[in-house]
Coordinates of C-alpha atoms and ligand atoms in Angstrom, one line a residue:
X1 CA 0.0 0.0 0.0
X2 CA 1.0 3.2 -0.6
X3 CA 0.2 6.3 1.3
X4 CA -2.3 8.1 -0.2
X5 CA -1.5 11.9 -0.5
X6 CA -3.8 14.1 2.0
X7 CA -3.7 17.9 1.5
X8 CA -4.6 18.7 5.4
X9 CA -3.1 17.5 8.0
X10 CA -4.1 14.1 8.3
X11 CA -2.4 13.8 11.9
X12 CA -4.2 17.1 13.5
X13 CA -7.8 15.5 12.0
X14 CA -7.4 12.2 13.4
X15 CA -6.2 13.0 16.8
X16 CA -9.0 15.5 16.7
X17 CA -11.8 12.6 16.1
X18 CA -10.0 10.6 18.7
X19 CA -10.0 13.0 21.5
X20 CA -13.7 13.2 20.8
X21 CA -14.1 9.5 21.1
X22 CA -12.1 10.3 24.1
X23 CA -14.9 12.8 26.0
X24 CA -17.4 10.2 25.1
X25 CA -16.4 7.0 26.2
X26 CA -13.8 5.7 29.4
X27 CA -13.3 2.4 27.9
X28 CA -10.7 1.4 25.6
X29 CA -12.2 0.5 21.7
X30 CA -10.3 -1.8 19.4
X31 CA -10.8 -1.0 15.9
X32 CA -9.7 -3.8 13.3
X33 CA -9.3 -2.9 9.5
X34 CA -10.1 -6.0 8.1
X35 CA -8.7 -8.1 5.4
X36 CA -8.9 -9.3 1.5
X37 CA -11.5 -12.2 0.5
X38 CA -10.2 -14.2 -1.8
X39 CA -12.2 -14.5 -5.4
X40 CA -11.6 -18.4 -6.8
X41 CA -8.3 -19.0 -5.2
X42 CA -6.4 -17.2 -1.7
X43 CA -4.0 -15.6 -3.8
X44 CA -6.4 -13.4 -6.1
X45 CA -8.3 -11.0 -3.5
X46 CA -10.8 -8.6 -4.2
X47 CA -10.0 -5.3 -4.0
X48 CA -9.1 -4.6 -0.1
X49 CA -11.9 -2.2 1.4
X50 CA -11.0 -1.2 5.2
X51 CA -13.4 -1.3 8.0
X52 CA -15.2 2.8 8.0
X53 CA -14.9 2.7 11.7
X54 CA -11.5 1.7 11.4
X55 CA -11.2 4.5 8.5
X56 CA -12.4 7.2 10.4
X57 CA -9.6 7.1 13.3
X58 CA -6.7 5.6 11.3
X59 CA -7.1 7.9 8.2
X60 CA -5.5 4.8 6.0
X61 CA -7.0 2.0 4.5
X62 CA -4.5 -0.6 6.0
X63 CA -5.1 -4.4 5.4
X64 CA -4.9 -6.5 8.7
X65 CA -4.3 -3.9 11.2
X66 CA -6.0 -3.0 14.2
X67 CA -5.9 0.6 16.3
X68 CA -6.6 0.9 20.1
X69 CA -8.0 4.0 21.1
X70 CA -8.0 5.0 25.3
X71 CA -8.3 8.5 26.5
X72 CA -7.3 10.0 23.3
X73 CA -3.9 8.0 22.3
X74 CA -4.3 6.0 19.4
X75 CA -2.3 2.4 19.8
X76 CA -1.4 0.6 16.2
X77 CA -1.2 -2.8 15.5
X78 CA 0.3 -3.7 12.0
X79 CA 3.1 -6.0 10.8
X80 CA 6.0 -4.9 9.1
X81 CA 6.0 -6.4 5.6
X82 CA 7.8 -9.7 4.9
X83 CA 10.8 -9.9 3.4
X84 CA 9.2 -11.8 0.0
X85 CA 6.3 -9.2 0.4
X86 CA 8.8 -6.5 -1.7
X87 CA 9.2 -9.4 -4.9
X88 CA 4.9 -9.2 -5.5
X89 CA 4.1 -6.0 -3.7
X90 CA 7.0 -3.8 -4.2
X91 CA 8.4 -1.5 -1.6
X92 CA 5.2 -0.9 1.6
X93 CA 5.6 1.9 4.3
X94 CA 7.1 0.4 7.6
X95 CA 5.0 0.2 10.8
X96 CA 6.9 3.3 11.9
X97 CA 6.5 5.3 9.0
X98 CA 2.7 4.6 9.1
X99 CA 2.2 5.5 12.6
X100 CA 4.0 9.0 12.2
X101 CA 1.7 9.4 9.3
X102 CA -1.6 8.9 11.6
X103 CA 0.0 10.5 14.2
X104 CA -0.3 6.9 16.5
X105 CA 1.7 7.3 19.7
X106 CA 3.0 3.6 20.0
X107 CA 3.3 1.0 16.9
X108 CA 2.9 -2.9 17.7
X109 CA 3.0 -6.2 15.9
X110 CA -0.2 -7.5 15.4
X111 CA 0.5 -10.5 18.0
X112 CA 1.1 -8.0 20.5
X113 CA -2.9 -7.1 20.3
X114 CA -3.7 -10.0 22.8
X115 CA -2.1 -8.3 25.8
X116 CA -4.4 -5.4 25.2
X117 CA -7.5 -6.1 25.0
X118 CA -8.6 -6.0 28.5
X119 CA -12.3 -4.6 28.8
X120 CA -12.2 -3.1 25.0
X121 CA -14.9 -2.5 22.9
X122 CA -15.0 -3.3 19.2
X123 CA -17.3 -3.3 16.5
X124 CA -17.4 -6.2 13.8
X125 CA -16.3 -6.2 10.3
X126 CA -17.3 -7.7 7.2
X127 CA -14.7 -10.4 6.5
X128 CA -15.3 -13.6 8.4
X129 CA -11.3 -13.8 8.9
X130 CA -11.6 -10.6 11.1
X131 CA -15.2 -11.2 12.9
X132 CA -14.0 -14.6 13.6
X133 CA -10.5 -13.3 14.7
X134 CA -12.5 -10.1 16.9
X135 CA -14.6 -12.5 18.7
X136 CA -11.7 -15.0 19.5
X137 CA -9.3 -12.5 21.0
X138 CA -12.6 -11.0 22.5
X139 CA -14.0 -14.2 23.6
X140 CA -17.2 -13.3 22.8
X141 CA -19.6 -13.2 19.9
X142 CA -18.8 -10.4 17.3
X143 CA -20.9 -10.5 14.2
X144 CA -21.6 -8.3 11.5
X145 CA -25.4 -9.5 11.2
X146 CA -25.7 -9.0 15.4
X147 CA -26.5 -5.4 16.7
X148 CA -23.9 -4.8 18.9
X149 CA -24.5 -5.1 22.9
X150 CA -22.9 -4.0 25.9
X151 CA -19.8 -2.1 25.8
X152 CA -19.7 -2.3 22.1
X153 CA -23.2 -0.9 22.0
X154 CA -21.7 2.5 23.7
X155 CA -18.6 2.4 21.4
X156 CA -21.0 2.0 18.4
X157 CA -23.7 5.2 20.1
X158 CA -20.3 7.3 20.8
X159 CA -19.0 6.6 16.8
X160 CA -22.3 7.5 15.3
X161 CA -23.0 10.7 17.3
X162 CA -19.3 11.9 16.0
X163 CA -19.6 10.1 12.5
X164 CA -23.2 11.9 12.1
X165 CA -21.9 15.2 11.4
X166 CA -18.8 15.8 9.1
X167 CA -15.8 17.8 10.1
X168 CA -13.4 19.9 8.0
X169 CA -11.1 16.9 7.0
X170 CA -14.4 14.7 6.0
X171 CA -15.6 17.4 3.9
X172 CA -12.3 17.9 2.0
X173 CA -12.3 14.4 0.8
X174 CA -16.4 14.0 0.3
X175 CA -16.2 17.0 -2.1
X176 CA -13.2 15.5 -4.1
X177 CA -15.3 12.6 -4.3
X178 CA -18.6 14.6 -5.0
X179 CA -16.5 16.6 -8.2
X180 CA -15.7 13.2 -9.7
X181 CA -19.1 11.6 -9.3
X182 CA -20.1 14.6 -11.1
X183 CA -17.4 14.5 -13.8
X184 CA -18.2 10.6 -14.4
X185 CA -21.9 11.1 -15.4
X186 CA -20.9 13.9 -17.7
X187 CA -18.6 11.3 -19.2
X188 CA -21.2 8.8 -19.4
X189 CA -23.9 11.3 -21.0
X190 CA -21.5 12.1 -23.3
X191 CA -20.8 8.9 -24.4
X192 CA -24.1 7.7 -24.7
X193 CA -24.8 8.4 -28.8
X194 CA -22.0 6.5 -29.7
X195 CA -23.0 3.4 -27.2
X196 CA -24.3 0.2 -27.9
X197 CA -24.7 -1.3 -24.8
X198 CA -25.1 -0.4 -20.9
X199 CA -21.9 -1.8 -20.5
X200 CA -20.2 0.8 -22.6
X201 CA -21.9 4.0 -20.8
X202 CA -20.7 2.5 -17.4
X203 CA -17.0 2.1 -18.7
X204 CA -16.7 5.3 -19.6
X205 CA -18.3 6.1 -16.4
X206 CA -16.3 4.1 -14.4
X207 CA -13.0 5.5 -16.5
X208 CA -13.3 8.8 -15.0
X209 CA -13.2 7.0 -11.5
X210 CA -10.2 5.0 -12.2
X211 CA -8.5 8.0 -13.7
X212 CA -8.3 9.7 -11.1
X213 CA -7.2 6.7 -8.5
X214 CA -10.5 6.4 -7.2
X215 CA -12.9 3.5 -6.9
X216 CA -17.0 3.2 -6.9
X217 CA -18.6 3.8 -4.0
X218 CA -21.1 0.7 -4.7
X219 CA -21.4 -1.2 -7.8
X220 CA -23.0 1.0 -10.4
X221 CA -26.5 1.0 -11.9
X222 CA -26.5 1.9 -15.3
X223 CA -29.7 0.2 -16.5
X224 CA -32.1 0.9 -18.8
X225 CA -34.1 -1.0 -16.6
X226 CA -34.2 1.5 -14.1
X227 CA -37.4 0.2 -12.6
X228 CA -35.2 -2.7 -10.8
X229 CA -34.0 -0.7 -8.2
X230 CA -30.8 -2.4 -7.5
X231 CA -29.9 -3.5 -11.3
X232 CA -26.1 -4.9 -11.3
X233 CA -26.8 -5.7 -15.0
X234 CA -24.9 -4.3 -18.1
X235 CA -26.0 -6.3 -20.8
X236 CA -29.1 -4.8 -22.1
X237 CA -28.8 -2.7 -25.5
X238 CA -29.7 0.9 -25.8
X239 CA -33.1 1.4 -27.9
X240 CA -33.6 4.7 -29.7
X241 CA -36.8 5.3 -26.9
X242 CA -35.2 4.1 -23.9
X243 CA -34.2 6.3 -20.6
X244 CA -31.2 5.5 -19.3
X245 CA -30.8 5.3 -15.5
X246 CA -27.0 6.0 -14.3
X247 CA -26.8 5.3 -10.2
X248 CA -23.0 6.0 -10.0
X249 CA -20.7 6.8 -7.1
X250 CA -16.6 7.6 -6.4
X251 CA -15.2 7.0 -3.5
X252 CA -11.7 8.4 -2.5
X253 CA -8.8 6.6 -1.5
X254 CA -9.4 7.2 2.0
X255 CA -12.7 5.7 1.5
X256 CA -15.2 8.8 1.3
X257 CA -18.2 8.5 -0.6
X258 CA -20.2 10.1 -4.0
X259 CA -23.6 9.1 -4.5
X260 CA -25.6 10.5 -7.8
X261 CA -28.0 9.5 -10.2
X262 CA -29.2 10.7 -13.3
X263 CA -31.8 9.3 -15.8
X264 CA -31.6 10.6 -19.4
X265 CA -32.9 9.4 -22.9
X266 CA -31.0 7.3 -24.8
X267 CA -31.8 9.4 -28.1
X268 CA -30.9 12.6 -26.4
X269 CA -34.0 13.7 -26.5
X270 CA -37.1 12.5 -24.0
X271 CA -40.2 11.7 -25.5
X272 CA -43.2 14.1 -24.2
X273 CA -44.3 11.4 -21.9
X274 CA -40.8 10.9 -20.1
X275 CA -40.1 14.5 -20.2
X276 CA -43.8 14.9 -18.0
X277 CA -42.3 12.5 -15.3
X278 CA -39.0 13.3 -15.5
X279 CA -40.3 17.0 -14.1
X280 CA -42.4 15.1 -11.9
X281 CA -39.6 13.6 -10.0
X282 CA -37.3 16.7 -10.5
X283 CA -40.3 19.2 -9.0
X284 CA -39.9 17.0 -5.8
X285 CA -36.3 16.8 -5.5
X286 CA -36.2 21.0 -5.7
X287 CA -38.5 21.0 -3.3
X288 CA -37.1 18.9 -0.6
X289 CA -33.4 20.5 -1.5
X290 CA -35.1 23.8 -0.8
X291 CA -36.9 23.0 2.6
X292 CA -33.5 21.4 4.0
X293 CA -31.8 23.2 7.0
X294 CA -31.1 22.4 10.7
X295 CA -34.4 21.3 12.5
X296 CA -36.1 19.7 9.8
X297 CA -37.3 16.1 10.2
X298 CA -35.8 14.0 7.1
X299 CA -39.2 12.3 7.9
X300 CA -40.9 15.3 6.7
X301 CA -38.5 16.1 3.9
X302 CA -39.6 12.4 2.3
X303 CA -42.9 13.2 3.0
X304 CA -42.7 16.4 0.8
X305 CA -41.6 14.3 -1.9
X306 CA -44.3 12.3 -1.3
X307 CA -47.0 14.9 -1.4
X308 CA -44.9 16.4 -4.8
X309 CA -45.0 12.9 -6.6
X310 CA -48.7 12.6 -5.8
X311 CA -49.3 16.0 -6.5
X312 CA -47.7 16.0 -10.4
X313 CA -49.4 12.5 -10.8
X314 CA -53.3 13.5 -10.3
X315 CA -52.1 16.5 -13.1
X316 CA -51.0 14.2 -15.0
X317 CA -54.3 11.9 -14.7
X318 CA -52.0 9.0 -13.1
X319 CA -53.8 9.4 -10.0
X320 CA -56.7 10.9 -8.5
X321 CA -57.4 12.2 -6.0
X322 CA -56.7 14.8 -3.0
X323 CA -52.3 14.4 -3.1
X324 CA -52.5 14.7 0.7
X325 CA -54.7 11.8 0.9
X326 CA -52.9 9.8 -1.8
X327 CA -50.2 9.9 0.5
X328 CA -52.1 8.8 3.8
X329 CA -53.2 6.0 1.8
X330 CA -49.2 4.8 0.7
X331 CA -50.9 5.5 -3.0
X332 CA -47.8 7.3 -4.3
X333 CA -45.6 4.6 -2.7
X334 CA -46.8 2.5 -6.0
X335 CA -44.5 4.9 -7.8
X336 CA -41.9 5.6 -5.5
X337 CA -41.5 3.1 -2.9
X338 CA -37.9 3.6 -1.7
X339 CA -37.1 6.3 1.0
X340 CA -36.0 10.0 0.1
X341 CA -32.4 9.1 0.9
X342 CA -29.9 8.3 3.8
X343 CA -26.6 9.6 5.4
X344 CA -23.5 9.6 3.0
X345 CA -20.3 9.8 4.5
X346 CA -17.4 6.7 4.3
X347 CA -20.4 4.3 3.4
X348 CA -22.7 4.8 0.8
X349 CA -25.4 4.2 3.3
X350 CA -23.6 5.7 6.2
X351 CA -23.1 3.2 8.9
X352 CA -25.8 1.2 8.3
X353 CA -23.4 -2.1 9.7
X354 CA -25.6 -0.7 12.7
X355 CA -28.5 -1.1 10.9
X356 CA -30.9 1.3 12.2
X357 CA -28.5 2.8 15.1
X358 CA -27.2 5.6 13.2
X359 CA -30.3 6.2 10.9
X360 CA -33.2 6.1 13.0
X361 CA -33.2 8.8 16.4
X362 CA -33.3 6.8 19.9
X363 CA -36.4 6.0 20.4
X364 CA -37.3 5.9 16.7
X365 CA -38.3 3.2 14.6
X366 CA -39.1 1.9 11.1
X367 CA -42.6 2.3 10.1
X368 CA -44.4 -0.8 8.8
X369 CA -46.7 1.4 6.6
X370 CA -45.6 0.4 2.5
X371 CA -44.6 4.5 2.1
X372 CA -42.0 4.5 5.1
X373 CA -40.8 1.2 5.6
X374 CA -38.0 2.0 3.2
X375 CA -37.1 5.1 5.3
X376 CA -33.4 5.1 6.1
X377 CA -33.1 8.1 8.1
X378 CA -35.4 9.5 10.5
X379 CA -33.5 12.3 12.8
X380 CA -34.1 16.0 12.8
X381 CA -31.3 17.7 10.7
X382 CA -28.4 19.2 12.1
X383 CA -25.6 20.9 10.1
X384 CA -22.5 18.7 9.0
X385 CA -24.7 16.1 7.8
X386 CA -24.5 15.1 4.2
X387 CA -27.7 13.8 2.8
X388 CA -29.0 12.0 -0.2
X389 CA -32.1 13.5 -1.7
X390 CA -33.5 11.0 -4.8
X391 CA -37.2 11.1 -5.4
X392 CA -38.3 8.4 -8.1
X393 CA -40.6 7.3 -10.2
X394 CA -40.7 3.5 -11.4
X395 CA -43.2 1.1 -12.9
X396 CA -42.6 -1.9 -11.3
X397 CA -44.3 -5.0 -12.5
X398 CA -44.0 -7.0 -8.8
X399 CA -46.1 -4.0 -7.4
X400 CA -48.2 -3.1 -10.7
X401 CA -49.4 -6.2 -11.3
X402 CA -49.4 -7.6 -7.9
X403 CA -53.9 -8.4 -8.2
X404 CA -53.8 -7.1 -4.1
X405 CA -52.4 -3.6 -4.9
X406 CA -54.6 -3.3 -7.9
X407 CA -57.7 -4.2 -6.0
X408 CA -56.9 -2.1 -3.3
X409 CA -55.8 0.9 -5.3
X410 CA -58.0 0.5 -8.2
X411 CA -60.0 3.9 -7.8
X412 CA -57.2 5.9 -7.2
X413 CA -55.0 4.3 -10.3
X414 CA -55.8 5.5 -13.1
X415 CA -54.8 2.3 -15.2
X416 CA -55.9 3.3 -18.6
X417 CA -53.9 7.0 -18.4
X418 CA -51.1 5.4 -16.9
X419 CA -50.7 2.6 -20.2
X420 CA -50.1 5.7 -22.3
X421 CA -46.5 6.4 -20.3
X422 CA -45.1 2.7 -20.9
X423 CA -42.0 4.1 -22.2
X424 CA -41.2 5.2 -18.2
X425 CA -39.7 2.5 -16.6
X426 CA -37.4 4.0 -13.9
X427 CA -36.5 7.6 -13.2
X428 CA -34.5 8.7 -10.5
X429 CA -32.8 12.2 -9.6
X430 CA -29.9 11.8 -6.8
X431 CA -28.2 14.8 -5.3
X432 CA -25.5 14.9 -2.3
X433 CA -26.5 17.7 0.1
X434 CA -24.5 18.8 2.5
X435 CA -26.6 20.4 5.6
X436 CA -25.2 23.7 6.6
X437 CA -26.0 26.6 9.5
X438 CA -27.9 28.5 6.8
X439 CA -29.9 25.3 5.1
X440 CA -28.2 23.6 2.6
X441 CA -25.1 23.0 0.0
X442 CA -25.5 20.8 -3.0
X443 CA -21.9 19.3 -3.1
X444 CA -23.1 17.9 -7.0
X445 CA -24.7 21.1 -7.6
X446 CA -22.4 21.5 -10.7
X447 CA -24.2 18.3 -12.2
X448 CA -27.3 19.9 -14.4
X449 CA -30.5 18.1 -13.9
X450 CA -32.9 19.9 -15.8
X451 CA -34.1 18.3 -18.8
X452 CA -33.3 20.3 -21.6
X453 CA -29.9 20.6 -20.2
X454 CA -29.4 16.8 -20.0
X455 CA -30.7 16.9 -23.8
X456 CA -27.8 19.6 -24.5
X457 CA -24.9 17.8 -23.0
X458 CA -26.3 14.2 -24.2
X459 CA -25.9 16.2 -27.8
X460 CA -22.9 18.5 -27.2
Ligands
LIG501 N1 -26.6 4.1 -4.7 C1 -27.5 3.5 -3.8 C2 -28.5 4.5 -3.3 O1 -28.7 5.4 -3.9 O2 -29.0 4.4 -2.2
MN502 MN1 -28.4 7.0 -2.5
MN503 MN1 -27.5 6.2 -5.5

């Protein structure tokens, strides 16, 4: 590994974070980075993603390290690289030349770890190696699918009340990854005319990313099935009348996430009916961008979009109906059944390896109603946090046809009207906003995302 270049102090921000941790907690906390899976055989890994917790304190994404954190010191744990590890891997930063990097005040082999891990808290990772290695030295149970208990529950309460709201050196690295998310969907409109395939719109895409050292922040959706919300498929061809739907992210080499999406015709123009949705989806996302500031329930911010989705869709004969009502009734969630958005920050979905801990306000939880259950974040805002805001529309057949929904929506539906937009499958409008003292800061502002201006730079 090499050290990745940071343009502030990467030192001063960490031991910042830590004395934080410090005010919060009088218990140590043992934070492992995790290692490589292998794909088909041990010695070809996937790429090696580190732990966020571990991210946040140590700065570097080191394989198979751990960090101990106690009243503000930070402890590392890291082997040296072997002697053959130069032949395969070249020439790695010593243990010593790391920890003055992170500003660590003691550096330990990793099989020193076991004589200090007296009353520590942790919090799982991913890999089985590690999990299984965390709850062997722990002797206790540490799994990623388990909420955490106990002293790791505090560690995990402490992390997300600091992890919630970004500080200076977060913010450096979430913009860098914010202009590059931006600059990879200009690349992949562009490329679009000359395209065959989905496949092709990704790579260029996923060029920009690589270009500039960085990786995805998720696997990409670039589908002109956009109506599968998820779609990890690149094989379709691109029809003269379909919309494309480009869900694409960078993250930056010290693991800080972009998270945008764009939906634009194929043809580089949208046909009437797509362009009447498209302004649908975009009318809600303005309005929910322009309500956000400290104070405001995210609750309320999805319910906006709510109200705006129902709203264009009874002008546009889709629905009928009072919008309000539509939206007591879960009618718009037909459309648009996923959540406004979520917390962005090292994880796409910010530290949801706590599942609802971070998302969800003590005391909070998710609703069982078919418009909220999807709701990943439900906390009054507070400036520092960086939100996704992406309303949708999508047709999709498992709700559409599904002869309960049908039955029980069939007065408010209107079927006939809605044939007439069959060439809408998915549509969905993603934007990074950054919560400030004043109300907002879209950090992909410089992405356009009104219609005719997606048509111009499709065309340019
Ligand atoms: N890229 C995944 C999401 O938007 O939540
Ligand atoms: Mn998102
Ligand atoms: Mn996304």
């Amino acid at each position: 590994m090499l050290i990745p270049q940071t343009s502030t102090s990467l030192g001063d921000t960490l031991r910042h974070r830590r004395q934080q941790l410090a005010n919060l907690i009088d218990f140590p906390a043992i934070l492992w980075s995790g290692s490589n899976n292998s794909r088909n055989f041990p010695a070809n890994t996937f790429p090696f993603r580190a732990s966020s917790h571990f991210l946040y304190f140590a700065g570097l994404p080191l394989p198979k390290a751990a960090i101990r954190l106690e009243a503000g010191k930070l402890e590392l744990f890291i082997d040296d690289p072997s002697p053959s590890s130069a032949l395969w891997h070249g020439e790695m930063p010593t243990r010593e030349e790391i920890a003055e990097k992170i500003g660590a005040d003691v550096a330990r082999p990793m099989a020193e770890l076991e004589s200090w891990l007296e009353d520590a808290a942790t919090l799982a990772v991913q890999d089985a190696a590690t999990w299984t290695q965390q709850s062997q030295l722990l002797n206790r149970w540490v799994l990623p699918q388990s909420p955490p208990q106990g002293i790791d529950l505090e560690l995990a309460k402490a992390i997300v009340s600091l992890r919630l709201t970004h500080d200076d050196g977060a913010l450096t690295e979430l913009r860098k990854a914010a202009a590059v998310t931006v600059k990879a969907h200009k690349a992949g409109m562009a490329a679009t005319l000359q395209a065959k395939l989905e496949a092709e719109v990704r790579a260029a895409m996923e060029g920009v990313i690589i270009a500039h050292n960085m990786t995805t922040s998720y696997n990409s959706i670039v589908t002109v099935h956009g109506e599968v919300l998820h779609n990890e498929q690149y094989h379709h061809s691109l029809q003269p009348g379909d919309l494309l739907l480009a869900d694409v992210g960078a993250e930056t080499e010290t693991g800080w996430a972009g998270d945008v999406t764009r939906t634009w015709p194929v043809s580089g123009k949208f046909s009437s009916t797509q362009r009447d949705i498209y302004n649908v989806v975009l009318a809600a996302h303005d309005a929910c961008i322009a309500k956000i500031q400290p104070g405001v329930e995210y609750e309320d911010i999805h319910l906006l979009a709510a109200t705006a989705i129902a709203e264009g869709l009874v002008e546009l004969g889709i629905l009928q109906g009072n919008p309000q009502d539509l939206v007591e009734m879960d009618a718009h969630a037909l459309f648009f059944p996923h959540g406004i958005g979520h917390l962005l920050g090292l994880d796409v979905h910010d530290m949801e390896d706590l599942g609802d801990l971070a998302g969800y306000e003590e005391g909070r939880e998710r609703s069982d109603r078919f418009g909220l259950s999807y709701l990943r974040l439900n906390r009054p805002l507070r400036p520092g946090m960086l939100v996704t805001i992406e309303p949708g529309f999508y047709q999709v057949p498992a709700i559409l046809n599904d002869a309960n929904v049908r039955s029980k929506y069939q007065n408010v539906v209107n079927w006939q009207r809605l044939s007439e937009f069959a060439d809408v499958r998915g549509i969905r409008i993603e934007d990074d906003v950054l919560v400030t003292k004043e109300g907002s800061e879209v950090l992909t502002a410089a992405l356009p995302n009104d219609a005719d201006t997606i048509e111009n730079l499709i065309n340019s």
